[in-house]
PDB file of C-alpha atoms and ligand atoms in Angstrom:
ATOM      1  CA  MET W   1      84.790-132.252 150.458  1.00  0.00           C
ATOM      2  CA  LYS W   2      85.779-131.949 146.779  1.00  0.00           C
ATOM      3  CA  LYS W   3      89.396-132.887 146.061  1.00  0.00           C
ATOM      4  CA  GLU W   4      89.805-129.772 143.868  1.00  0.00           C
ATOM      5  CA  VAL W   5      88.919-127.673 146.908  1.00  0.00           C
ATOM      6  CA  LEU W   6      91.326-129.559 149.128  1.00  0.00           C
ATOM      7  CA  LYS W   7      94.199-128.465 146.881  1.00  0.00           C
ATOM      8  CA  TYR W   8      93.464-124.795 147.679  1.00  0.00           C
ATOM      9  CA  ILE W   9      92.954-125.457 151.373  1.00  0.00           C
ATOM     10  CA  ASN W  10      96.410-127.056 151.501  1.00  0.00           C
ATOM     11  CA  PHE W  11      97.864-124.132 149.543  1.00  0.00           C
ATOM     12  CA  LEU W  12      96.644-121.712 152.237  1.00  0.00           C
ATOM     13  CA  LYS W  13      97.628-124.041 155.070  1.00  0.00           C
ATOM     14  CA  ASP W  14     101.203-124.254 153.737  1.00  0.00           C
ATOM     15  CA  ARG W  15     101.345-120.457 153.736  1.00  0.00           C
ATOM     16  CA  GLY W  16     100.359-120.134 157.369  1.00  0.00           C
ATOM     17  CA  ILE W  17      96.710-119.051 157.025  1.00  0.00           C
ATOM     18  CA  SER W  18      95.173-120.051 160.336  1.00  0.00           C
ATOM     19  CA  ASN W  19      91.703-121.227 159.292  1.00  0.00           C
ATOM     20  CA  PRO W  20      92.079-122.411 155.686  1.00  0.00           C
ATOM     21  CA  VAL W  21      89.108-124.811 155.585  1.00  0.00           C
ATOM     22  CA  LEU W  22      86.638-122.222 156.817  1.00  0.00           C
ATOM     23  CA  GLU W  23      88.110-119.468 154.640  1.00  0.00           C
ATOM     24  CA  VAL W  24      87.900-121.480 151.421  1.00  0.00           C
ATOM     25  CA  GLN W  25      84.415-122.820 152.172  1.00  0.00           C
ATOM     26  CA  ARG W  26      83.125-119.377 153.170  1.00  0.00           C
ATOM     27  CA  PHE W  27      84.665-117.784 150.095  1.00  0.00           C
ATOM     28  CA  ILE W  28      82.993-120.239 147.695  1.00  0.00           C
ATOM     29  CA  SER W  29      79.695-119.881 149.535  1.00  0.00           C
ATOM     30  CA  GLU W  30      79.692-116.070 149.744  1.00  0.00           C
ATOM     31  CA  LYS W  31      81.196-115.315 146.340  1.00  0.00           C
ATOM     32  CA  PHE W  32      79.028-117.761 144.396  1.00  0.00           C
ATOM     33  CA  ASN W  33      75.910-117.661 146.552  1.00  0.00           C
ATOM     34  CA  ILE W  34      76.006-121.360 147.345  1.00  0.00           C
ATOM     35  CA  PRO W  35      74.642-122.379 150.787  1.00  0.00           C
ATOM     36  CA  LEU W  36      77.560-123.232 153.091  1.00  0.00           C
ATOM     37  CA  HIS W  37      76.214-126.719 153.895  1.00  0.00           C
ATOM     38  CA  LYS W  38      76.303-127.561 150.167  1.00  0.00           C
ATOM     39  CA  VAL W  39      79.891-126.346 149.892  1.00  0.00           C
ATOM     40  CA  ILE W  40      80.871-128.460 152.914  1.00  0.00           C
ATOM     41  CA  VAL W  41      79.451-131.679 151.424  1.00  0.00           C
ATOM     42  CA  GLY W  42      80.733-130.848 147.933  1.00  0.00           C
ATOM     43  CA  ASP W  43      77.262-130.424 146.386  1.00  0.00           C
ATOM     44  CA  PHE W  44      78.151-127.735 143.807  1.00  0.00           C
ATOM     45  CA  ASP W  45      79.641-127.375 140.338  1.00  0.00           C
ATOM     46  CA  PHE W  46      83.406-126.731 140.472  1.00  0.00           C
ATOM     47  CA  SER W  47      83.325-124.632 137.302  1.00  0.00           C
ATOM     48  CA  GLU W  48      86.277-123.020 135.525  1.00  0.00           C
ATOM     49  CA  LYS W  49      85.066-119.604 136.673  1.00  0.00           C
ATOM     50  CA  LEU W  50      84.903-120.761 140.283  1.00  0.00           C
ATOM     51  CA  GLU W  51      88.402-122.238 140.125  1.00  0.00           C
ATOM     52  CA  GLU W  52      89.850-119.060 138.601  1.00  0.00           C
ATOM     53  CA  SER W  53      88.262-116.980 141.310  1.00  0.00           C
ATOM     54  CA  LEU W  54      89.359-119.352 144.086  1.00  0.00           C
ATOM     55  CA  LYS W  55      92.942-119.357 142.770  1.00  0.00           C
ATOM     56  CA  ASP W  56      93.005-115.560 142.710  1.00  0.00           C
ATOM     57  CA  PHE W  57      91.540-115.460 146.238  1.00  0.00           C
ATOM     58  CA  CYS W  58      94.172-117.874 147.595  1.00  0.00           C
ATOM     59  CA  GLU W  59      97.057-116.010 145.964  1.00  0.00           C
ATOM     60  CA  LYS W  60      95.886-112.707 147.449  1.00  0.00           C
ATOM     61  CA  ARG W  61      95.282-114.252 150.889  1.00  0.00           C
ATOM     62  CA  ALA W  62      98.806-115.723 150.788  1.00  0.00           C
ATOM     63  CA  LYS W  63     100.134-112.181 150.173  1.00  0.00           C
ATOM     64  CA  GLY W  64      98.250-110.934 153.235  1.00  0.00           C
ATOM     65  CA  PHE W  65      95.246-109.186 151.683  1.00  0.00           C
ATOM     66  CA  PRO W  66      92.368-109.143 154.164  1.00  0.00           C
ATOM     67  CA  TYR W  67      89.534-111.576 153.437  1.00  0.00           C
ATOM     68  CA  GLY W  68      86.961-108.744 153.285  1.00  0.00           C
ATOM     69  CA  TYR W  69      88.926-106.733 150.698  1.00  0.00           C
ATOM     70  CA  ILE W  70      89.177-109.701 148.324  1.00  0.00           C
ATOM     71  CA  LEU W  71      85.512-110.577 148.649  1.00  0.00           C
ATOM     72  CA  GLY W  72      84.566-106.878 148.510  1.00  0.00           C
ATOM     73  CA  PHE W  73      82.153-107.004 151.427  1.00  0.00           C
ATOM     74  CA  THR W  74      81.654-108.175 154.969  1.00  0.00           C
ATOM     75  CA  TYR W  75      78.719-108.632 157.315  1.00  0.00           C
ATOM     76  CA  PHE W  76      78.021-106.461 160.338  1.00  0.00           C
ATOM     77  CA  TRP W  77      74.944-106.940 162.556  1.00  0.00           C
ATOM     78  CA  GLY W  78      73.508-109.134 159.806  1.00  0.00           C
ATOM     79  CA  ARG W  79      73.839-106.571 157.017  1.00  0.00           C
ATOM     80  CA  ARG W  80      76.233-106.636 154.103  1.00  0.00           C
ATOM     81  CA  PHE W  81      78.748-103.755 153.961  1.00  0.00           C
ATOM     82  CA  PHE W  82      80.873-103.009 150.932  1.00  0.00           C
ATOM     83  CA  VAL W  83      84.548-102.528 151.913  1.00  0.00           C
ATOM     84  CA  ASN W  84      87.738-101.579 150.125  1.00  0.00           C
ATOM     85  CA  SER W  85      91.309-100.722 151.076  1.00  0.00           C
ATOM     86  CA  HIS W  86      90.289 -97.225 152.312  1.00  0.00           C
ATOM     87  CA  VAL W  87      88.410 -98.602 155.313  1.00  0.00           C
ATOM     88  CA  LEU W  88      88.940-100.994 158.185  1.00  0.00           C
ATOM     89  CA  VAL W  89      87.054-104.252 157.679  1.00  0.00           C
ATOM     90  CA  PRO W  90      84.385-104.126 160.445  1.00  0.00           C
ATOM     91  CA  ARG W  91      85.090-106.638 163.218  1.00  0.00           C
ATOM     92  CA  PRO W  92      82.511-108.743 165.110  1.00  0.00           C
ATOM     93  CA  GLU W  93      83.642-107.312 168.488  1.00  0.00           C
ATOM     94  CA  THR W  94      82.474-103.842 167.380  1.00  0.00           C
ATOM     95  CA  GLU W  95      78.921-105.216 167.440  1.00  0.00           C
ATOM     96  CA  THR W  96      79.258-104.952 171.258  1.00  0.00           C
ATOM     97  CA  ILE W  97      78.716-101.180 170.822  1.00  0.00           C
ATOM     98  CA  VAL W  98      75.506-101.759 168.838  1.00  0.00           C
ATOM     99  CA  GLU W  99      74.219-104.267 171.366  1.00  0.00           C
ATOM    100  CA  PHE W 100      74.956-101.944 174.280  1.00  0.00           C
ATOM    101  CA  VAL W 101      73.444 -98.803 172.703  1.00  0.00           C
ATOM    102  CA  LEU W 102      70.246-100.575 171.607  1.00  0.00           C
ATOM    103  CA  LYS W 103      69.746-101.951 175.110  1.00  0.00           C
ATOM    104  CA  LYS W 104      70.567 -98.631 176.762  1.00  0.00           C
ATOM    105  CA  VAL W 105      68.467 -96.193 174.694  1.00  0.00           C
ATOM    106  CA  GLY W 106      65.669 -98.529 173.532  1.00  0.00           C
ATOM    107  CA  LYS W 107      64.023 -98.889 170.112  1.00  0.00           C
ATOM    108  CA  GLY W 108      61.934 -95.711 170.551  1.00  0.00           C
ATOM    109  CA  PHE W 109      64.985 -93.422 170.904  1.00  0.00           C
ATOM    110  CA  LYS W 110      64.250 -90.113 169.139  1.00  0.00           C
ATOM    111  CA  GLY W 111      67.420 -88.167 169.926  1.00  0.00           C
ATOM    112  CA  THR W 112      70.584 -87.282 168.015  1.00  0.00           C
ATOM    113  CA  LEU W 113      73.423 -89.741 167.578  1.00  0.00           C
ATOM    114  CA  LEU W 114      76.894 -89.324 166.078  1.00  0.00           C
ATOM    115  CA  ASP W 115      79.140 -92.126 164.840  1.00  0.00           C
ATOM    116  CA  CYS W 116      82.603 -90.527 164.900  1.00  0.00           C
ATOM    117  CA  CYS W 117      85.354 -92.322 162.903  1.00  0.00           C
ATOM    118  CA  THR W 118      82.688 -94.061 160.832  1.00  0.00           C
ATOM    119  CA  GLY W 119      84.936 -95.822 158.276  1.00  0.00           C
ATOM    120  CA  SER W 120      82.625 -98.037 156.197  1.00  0.00           C
ATOM    121  CA  GLY W 121      79.656 -96.555 158.087  1.00  0.00           C
ATOM    122  CA  ASN W 122      78.938 -99.840 159.873  1.00  0.00           C
ATOM    123  CA  LEU W 123      78.069 -98.367 163.288  1.00  0.00           C
ATOM    124  CA  GLY W 124      76.069 -95.305 162.191  1.00  0.00           C
ATOM    125  CA  ILE W 125      74.176 -97.159 159.465  1.00  0.00           C
ATOM    126  CA  THR W 126      73.353-100.107 161.728  1.00  0.00           C
ATOM    127  CA  LEU W 127      72.136 -97.782 164.474  1.00  0.00           C
ATOM    128  CA  VAL W 128      69.924 -95.704 162.172  1.00  0.00           C
ATOM    129  CA  LYS W 129      68.411 -98.906 160.730  1.00  0.00           C
ATOM    130  CA  GLU W 130      67.641-100.165 164.252  1.00  0.00           C
ATOM    131  CA  LEU W 131      66.699 -96.824 165.834  1.00  0.00           C
ATOM    132  CA  VAL W 132      64.400 -95.604 163.095  1.00  0.00           C
ATOM    133  CA  LEU W 133      63.279 -92.473 164.947  1.00  0.00           C
ATOM    134  CA  ALA W 134      66.786 -91.231 165.731  1.00  0.00           C
ATOM    135  CA  LYS W 135      68.585 -88.477 163.799  1.00  0.00           C
ATOM    136  CA  VAL W 136      71.944 -90.022 162.968  1.00  0.00           C
ATOM    137  CA  PHE W 137      75.175 -88.381 161.781  1.00  0.00           C
ATOM    138  CA  ALA W 138      78.474 -90.022 160.863  1.00  0.00           C
ATOM    139  CA  SER W 139      81.900 -88.420 160.488  1.00  0.00           C
ATOM    140  CA  ASP W 140      85.413 -89.340 159.423  1.00  0.00           C
ATOM    141  CA  LEU W 141      88.556 -87.459 158.495  1.00  0.00           C
ATOM    142  CA  SER W 142      89.103 -89.613 155.414  1.00  0.00           C
ATOM    143  CA  LEU W 143      87.128 -88.571 152.330  1.00  0.00           C
ATOM    144  CA  ASN W 144      87.822 -91.973 150.777  1.00  0.00           C
ATOM    145  CA  ALA W 145      86.279 -93.698 153.792  1.00  0.00           C
ATOM    146  CA  LEU W 146      83.256 -91.388 153.604  1.00  0.00           C
ATOM    147  CA  LYS W 147      82.770 -92.414 149.961  1.00  0.00           C
ATOM    148  CA  VAL W 148      82.531 -96.053 151.068  1.00  0.00           C
ATOM    149  CA  ALA W 149      80.167 -95.161 153.931  1.00  0.00           C
ATOM    150  CA  LYS W 150      77.896 -93.191 151.565  1.00  0.00           C
ATOM    151  CA  GLU W 151      77.773 -96.110 149.167  1.00  0.00           C
ATOM    152  CA  ASN W 152      76.763 -98.413 152.028  1.00  0.00           C
ATOM    153  CA  ALA W 153      74.086 -95.971 153.211  1.00  0.00           C
ATOM    154  CA  LYS W 154      72.678 -95.923 149.672  1.00  0.00           C
ATOM    155  CA  ASN W 155      72.753 -99.726 149.314  1.00  0.00           C
ATOM    156  CA  LEU W 156      71.077-100.182 152.688  1.00  0.00           C
ATOM    157  CA  SER W 157      68.628 -97.251 152.304  1.00  0.00           C
ATOM    158  CA  ALA W 158      69.864 -95.634 155.504  1.00  0.00           C
ATOM    159  CA  ASP W 159      68.815 -92.079 156.312  1.00  0.00           C
ATOM    160  CA  ILE W 160      72.064 -90.693 157.708  1.00  0.00           C
ATOM    161  CA  SER W 161      74.067 -87.452 157.284  1.00  0.00           C
ATOM    162  CA  PHE W 162      77.808 -87.630 156.609  1.00  0.00           C
ATOM    163  CA  ILE W 163      80.354 -84.981 157.573  1.00  0.00           C
ATOM    164  CA  GLN W 164      84.095 -84.791 156.994  1.00  0.00           C
ATOM    165  CA  CYS W 165      85.593 -83.797 160.329  1.00  0.00           C
ATOM    166  CA  ASP W 166      88.835 -84.150 162.287  1.00  0.00           C
ATOM    167  CA  LYS W 167      87.781 -85.916 165.503  1.00  0.00           C
ATOM    168  CA  LEU W 168      84.962 -83.737 166.905  1.00  0.00           C
ATOM    169  CA  TYR W 169      86.418 -80.295 166.120  1.00  0.00           C
ATOM    170  CA  CYS W 170      83.588 -79.255 163.805  1.00  0.00           C
ATOM    171  CA  PHE W 171      80.711 -79.924 166.196  1.00  0.00           C
ATOM    172  CA  LYS W 172      79.196 -77.398 168.578  1.00  0.00           C
ATOM    173  CA  GLU W 173      79.002 -77.981 172.321  1.00  0.00           C
ATOM    174  CA  LYS W 174      76.111 -80.148 173.536  1.00  0.00           C
ATOM    175  CA  SER W 175      75.105 -81.324 170.048  1.00  0.00           C
ATOM    176  CA  PHE W 176      74.412 -85.046 170.517  1.00  0.00           C
ATOM    177  CA  ASP W 177      72.523 -87.290 172.925  1.00  0.00           C
ATOM    178  CA  VAL W 178      74.746 -90.217 172.014  1.00  0.00           C
ATOM    179  CA  ILE W 179      78.272 -90.343 170.568  1.00  0.00           C
ATOM    180  CA  VAL W 180      79.677 -93.699 169.476  1.00  0.00           C
ATOM    181  CA  ALA W 181      83.140 -94.344 168.073  1.00  0.00           C
ATOM    182  CA  ASN W 182      85.484 -97.099 167.109  1.00  0.00           C
ATOM    183  CA  PRO W 183      88.557 -94.867 166.855  1.00  0.00           C
ATOM    184  CA  PRO W 184      92.091 -95.828 165.841  1.00  0.00           C
ATOM    185  CA  TYR W 185      93.670 -97.195 169.039  1.00  0.00           C
ATOM    186  CA  VAL W 186      96.595 -99.465 168.088  1.00  0.00           C
ATOM    187  CA  GLY W 187      99.993 -98.308 169.368  1.00  0.00           C
ATOM    188  CA  ILE W 188     102.652 -97.461 166.780  1.00  0.00           C
ATOM    189  CA  LYS W 189     105.051 -99.288 169.104  1.00  0.00           C
ATOM    190  CA  GLU W 190     103.069-102.503 168.415  1.00  0.00           C
ATOM    191  CA  LYS W 191     103.426-102.202 164.631  1.00  0.00           C
ATOM    192  CA  ASN W 192     106.006-104.988 164.389  1.00  0.00           C
ATOM    193  CA  THR W 193     103.724-107.427 166.195  1.00  0.00           C
ATOM    194  CA  LEU W 194     100.719-106.971 163.876  1.00  0.00           C
ATOM    195  CA  GLU W 195      99.677-109.627 161.374  1.00  0.00           C
ATOM    196  CA  LYS W 196     100.451-108.715 157.770  1.00  0.00           C
ATOM    197  CA  GLU W 197      96.779-108.622 156.820  1.00  0.00           C
ATOM    198  CA  VAL W 198      96.123-105.986 159.493  1.00  0.00           C
ATOM    199  CA  LEU W 199      99.032-103.973 158.102  1.00  0.00           C
ATOM    200  CA  ASN W 200      97.242-103.955 154.744  1.00  0.00           C
ATOM    201  CA  GLU W 201      94.460-101.887 156.320  1.00  0.00           C
ATOM    202  CA  PRO W 202      94.819 -98.060 156.314  1.00  0.00           C
ATOM    203  CA  GLU W 203      97.247 -96.671 158.910  1.00  0.00           C
ATOM    204  CA  ILE W 204      94.816 -93.845 159.630  1.00  0.00           C
ATOM    205  CA  ALA W 205      92.265 -96.459 160.739  1.00  0.00           C
ATOM    206  CA  LEU W 206      94.691 -98.335 162.972  1.00  0.00           C
ATOM    207  CA  PHE W 207      97.138 -96.177 164.850  1.00  0.00           C
ATOM    208  CA  GLY W 208      96.113 -93.931 167.715  1.00  0.00           C
ATOM    209  CA  GLY W 209      99.594 -92.680 168.639  1.00  0.00           C
ATOM    210  CA  GLU W 210     102.802 -94.195 170.027  1.00  0.00           C
ATOM    211  CA  GLU W 211     100.998 -95.967 172.879  1.00  0.00           C
ATOM    212  CA  GLY W 212      97.681 -96.222 171.051  1.00  0.00           C
ATOM    213  CA  TYR W 213      95.414 -94.372 173.502  1.00  0.00           C
ATOM    214  CA  GLU W 214      96.547 -90.816 172.586  1.00  0.00           C
ATOM    215  CA  PHE W 215      93.757 -90.429 169.998  1.00  0.00           C
ATOM    216  CA  LEU W 216      91.200 -91.638 172.545  1.00  0.00           C
ATOM    217  CA  LYS W 217      92.439 -89.092 175.105  1.00  0.00           C
ATOM    218  CA  ASP W 218      91.775 -86.229 172.669  1.00  0.00           C
ATOM    219  CA  PHE W 219      88.521 -87.772 171.485  1.00  0.00           C
ATOM    220  CA  LEU W 220      87.179 -88.066 175.040  1.00  0.00           C
ATOM    221  CA  PHE W 221      88.227 -84.519 175.909  1.00  0.00           C
ATOM    222  CA  GLN W 222      86.207 -83.240 172.927  1.00  0.00           C
ATOM    223  CA  ALA W 223      83.327 -85.701 173.303  1.00  0.00           C
ATOM    224  CA  LEU W 224      82.668 -84.491 176.859  1.00  0.00           C
ATOM    225  CA  LYS W 225      81.981 -81.044 175.380  1.00  0.00           C
ATOM    226  CA  VAL W 226      79.987 -82.156 172.349  1.00  0.00           C
ATOM    227  CA  VAL W 227      77.690 -84.573 174.178  1.00  0.00           C
ATOM    228  CA  LYS W 228      74.518 -83.216 175.754  1.00  0.00           C
ATOM    229  CA  GLU W 229      73.804 -83.270 179.488  1.00  0.00           C
ATOM    230  CA  LYS W 230      72.644 -86.752 180.470  1.00  0.00           C
ATOM    231  CA  GLY W 231      74.113 -87.959 177.162  1.00  0.00           C
ATOM    232  CA  LEU W 232      76.110 -91.079 176.444  1.00  0.00           C
ATOM    233  CA  ILE W 233      79.621 -91.642 175.032  1.00  0.00           C
ATOM    234  CA  VAL W 234      80.341 -95.218 173.919  1.00  0.00           C
ATOM    235  CA  PHE W 235      83.732 -96.123 172.447  1.00  0.00           C
ATOM    236  CA  GLU W 236      85.815 -99.155 171.573  1.00  0.00           C
ATOM    237  CA  ILE W 237      89.257 -99.670 173.149  1.00  0.00           C
ATOM    238  CA  GLY W 238      92.097-102.164 172.767  1.00  0.00           C
ATOM    239  CA  TYR W 239      91.760-105.344 174.837  1.00  0.00           C
ATOM    240  CA  ASN W 240      94.533-104.161 177.205  1.00  0.00           C
ATOM    241  CA  GLN W 241      93.689-100.439 177.413  1.00  0.00           C
ATOM    242  CA  SER W 242      90.992-100.231 180.103  1.00  0.00           C
ATOM    243  CA  GLU W 243      93.429 -99.293 182.903  1.00  0.00           C
ATOM    244  CA  SER W 244      95.094 -96.506 180.878  1.00  0.00           C
ATOM    245  CA  ILE W 245      91.704 -95.139 179.820  1.00  0.00           C
ATOM    246  CA  LYS W 246      90.437 -95.297 183.399  1.00  0.00           C
ATOM    247  CA  ASN W 247      93.448 -93.249 184.569  1.00  0.00           C
ATOM    248  CA  ILE W 248      93.105 -90.696 181.769  1.00  0.00           C
ATOM    249  CA  ALA W 249      89.393 -90.285 182.473  1.00  0.00           C
ATOM    250  CA  LYS W 250      89.860 -89.891 186.242  1.00  0.00           C
ATOM    251  CA  GLU W 251      93.088 -87.898 186.507  1.00  0.00           C
ATOM    252  CA  LEU W 252      93.004 -85.758 183.381  1.00  0.00           C
ATOM    253  CA  LEU W 253      89.364 -85.421 182.432  1.00  0.00           C
ATOM    254  CA  LYS W 254      87.911 -85.661 185.964  1.00  0.00           C
ATOM    255  CA  VAL W 255      85.324 -88.163 184.776  1.00  0.00           C
ATOM    256  CA  GLN W 256      83.904 -90.399 187.513  1.00  0.00           C
ATOM    257  CA  ASN W 257      81.084 -92.164 185.691  1.00  0.00           C
ATOM    258  CA  LEU W 258      83.099 -94.396 183.342  1.00  0.00           C
ATOM    259  CA  TYR W 259      82.604 -98.143 183.065  1.00  0.00           C
ATOM    260  CA  PHE W 260      83.505-100.905 180.627  1.00  0.00           C
ATOM    261  CA  VAL W 261      81.518-103.566 178.802  1.00  0.00           C
ATOM    262  CA  LYS W 262      82.932-106.974 177.840  1.00  0.00           C
ATOM    263  CA  ASP W 263      82.929-108.298 174.281  1.00  0.00           C
ATOM    264  CA  LEU W 264      81.975-111.872 173.355  1.00  0.00           C
ATOM    265  CA  ASN W 265      85.465-113.070 174.326  1.00  0.00           C
ATOM    266  CA  GLY W 266      85.162-111.592 177.815  1.00  0.00           C
ATOM    267  CA  HIS W 267      87.573-108.681 177.173  1.00  0.00           C
ATOM    268  CA  LEU W 268      86.759-105.154 178.360  1.00  0.00           C
ATOM    269  CA  ARG W 269      86.435-103.639 174.898  1.00  0.00           C
ATOM    270  CA  VAL W 270      83.860-100.871 175.184  1.00  0.00           C
ATOM    271  CA  GLY W 271      84.104 -97.792 177.385  1.00  0.00           C
ATOM    272  CA  VAL W 272      80.936 -95.974 178.450  1.00  0.00           C
ATOM    273  CA  ILE W 273      80.630 -92.505 179.947  1.00  0.00           C
ATOM    274  CA  GLU W 274      77.215 -91.433 181.145  1.00  0.00           C
ATOM    275  CA  ASN W 275      77.370 -87.660 181.237  1.00  0.00           C
ATOM    276  CA  ALA W 276      75.991 -86.185 184.442  1.00  0.00           C
TER     277      ALA W 276
HETATM  278  C1  SAM S 301      89.237 -98.235 163.645  1.00  0.00           C
HETATM  279  S1  SAM S 301      88.571 -97.455 162.203  1.00  0.00           S
HETATM  280  C2  SAM S 301      86.859 -97.709 162.540  1.00  0.00           C
HETATM  281  C3  SAM S 301      85.994 -97.773 161.335  1.00  0.00           C
HETATM  282  C4  SAM S 301      84.574 -98.254 161.607  1.00  0.00           C
HETATM  283  N1  SAM S 301      83.877 -97.368 162.516  1.00  0.00           N
HETATM  284  C5  SAM S 301      84.542 -99.680 162.153  1.00  0.00           C
HETATM  285  O1  SAM S 301      84.043 -99.883 163.268  1.00  0.00           O
HETATM  286  O2  SAM S 301      84.988-100.605 161.469  1.00  0.00           O
HETATM  287  C6  SAM S 301      88.867 -95.774 162.607  1.00  0.00           C
HETATM  288  C7  SAM S 301      88.374 -94.721 161.632  1.00  0.00           C
HETATM  289  O3  SAM S 301      88.774 -93.451 162.155  1.00  0.00           O
HETATM  290  C8  SAM S 301      89.088 -92.581 161.092  1.00  0.00           C
HETATM  291  N2  SAM S 301      89.957 -91.500 161.586  1.00  0.00           N
HETATM  292  C9  SAM S 301      91.294 -91.527 161.812  1.00  0.00           C
HETATM  293  N3  SAM S 301      91.721 -90.337 162.276  1.00  0.00           N
HETATM  294  C10 SAM S 301      90.623 -89.561 162.363  1.00  0.00           C
HETATM  295  C11 SAM S 301      90.420 -88.201 162.795  1.00  0.00           C
HETATM  296  N4  SAM S 301      91.433 -87.433 163.210  1.00  0.00           N
HETATM  297  N5  SAM S 301      89.165 -87.714 162.774  1.00  0.00           N
HETATM  298  C12 SAM S 301      88.123 -88.487 162.338  1.00  0.00           C
HETATM  299  N6  SAM S 301      88.256 -89.747 161.908  1.00  0.00           N
HETATM  300  C13 SAM S 301      89.498 -90.279 161.925  1.00  0.00           C
HETATM  301  C14 SAM S 301      89.738 -93.490 160.066  1.00  0.00           C
HETATM  302  O4  SAM S 301      89.684 -92.929 158.774  1.00  0.00           O
HETATM  303  C15 SAM S 301      88.906 -94.786 160.229  1.00  0.00           C
HETATM  304  O5  SAM S 301      87.861 -94.803 159.296  1.00  0.00           O
END
């Protein structure tokens, strides 16, 4: 490890950043296109430009700016997505939805699919790239988020239609074979417990109501109308929300065919409704 790099790692460590070694090494590698193994062994030129950029990165990280916003992009299902402060930085656990849908519908799927609450477009764009015969739509209430998603679709040559829409209000009944969503589901009551970098992401992308599941309740009510018969609704939930969602689905929406899928950490993070 280069001693110049160590100085910045210690800077982040002293300011409570939980994985400073990895963050600094990844930043140098991703920003300057240097293979990570070379960064780790110190086989690169610690130029003035690199130091300036690393200093700026560390100062912003110390203030709580998310890693993805500073770098300007993140990876999702192996593809690079541009992100800015108008969208949530896509998380690895959301790839559970992609994995599940690909397995469930198969590569030859030719139906219609909607990614509601698309944000940076990560789910819809990934699914249209993998399911090349599908007709894919993506929606969001935020026009600024849709701008980011459109930019990503262009960069990744994804054939996808974008629509500004509040939840699913603008779609007709029985429109889609598959609806996927990573909706806002954090409870406003949990706001004080969130890390400061999460609080730098847009509120509209985070909070789903006082408890967190209120948005999901509305979303599911509408999705059950908008999905086709024998269609599929696949949605992300908070790690501790499966019981509340199960009750809402059974008692309020009279849904029997709901089950949950675990993410890589073993948490029930994806709800699935197979419409009868
Ligand atoms: C948790 S983020 C998910 C973004 C992206 N799909 C992902 O997986 O990273 C939720 C998204 O829902 C959008 N949103 C919030 N309220 C909405 C509403 N009423 N109708 C549609 N989209 C909404 C936000 O703008 C945000 O982009």
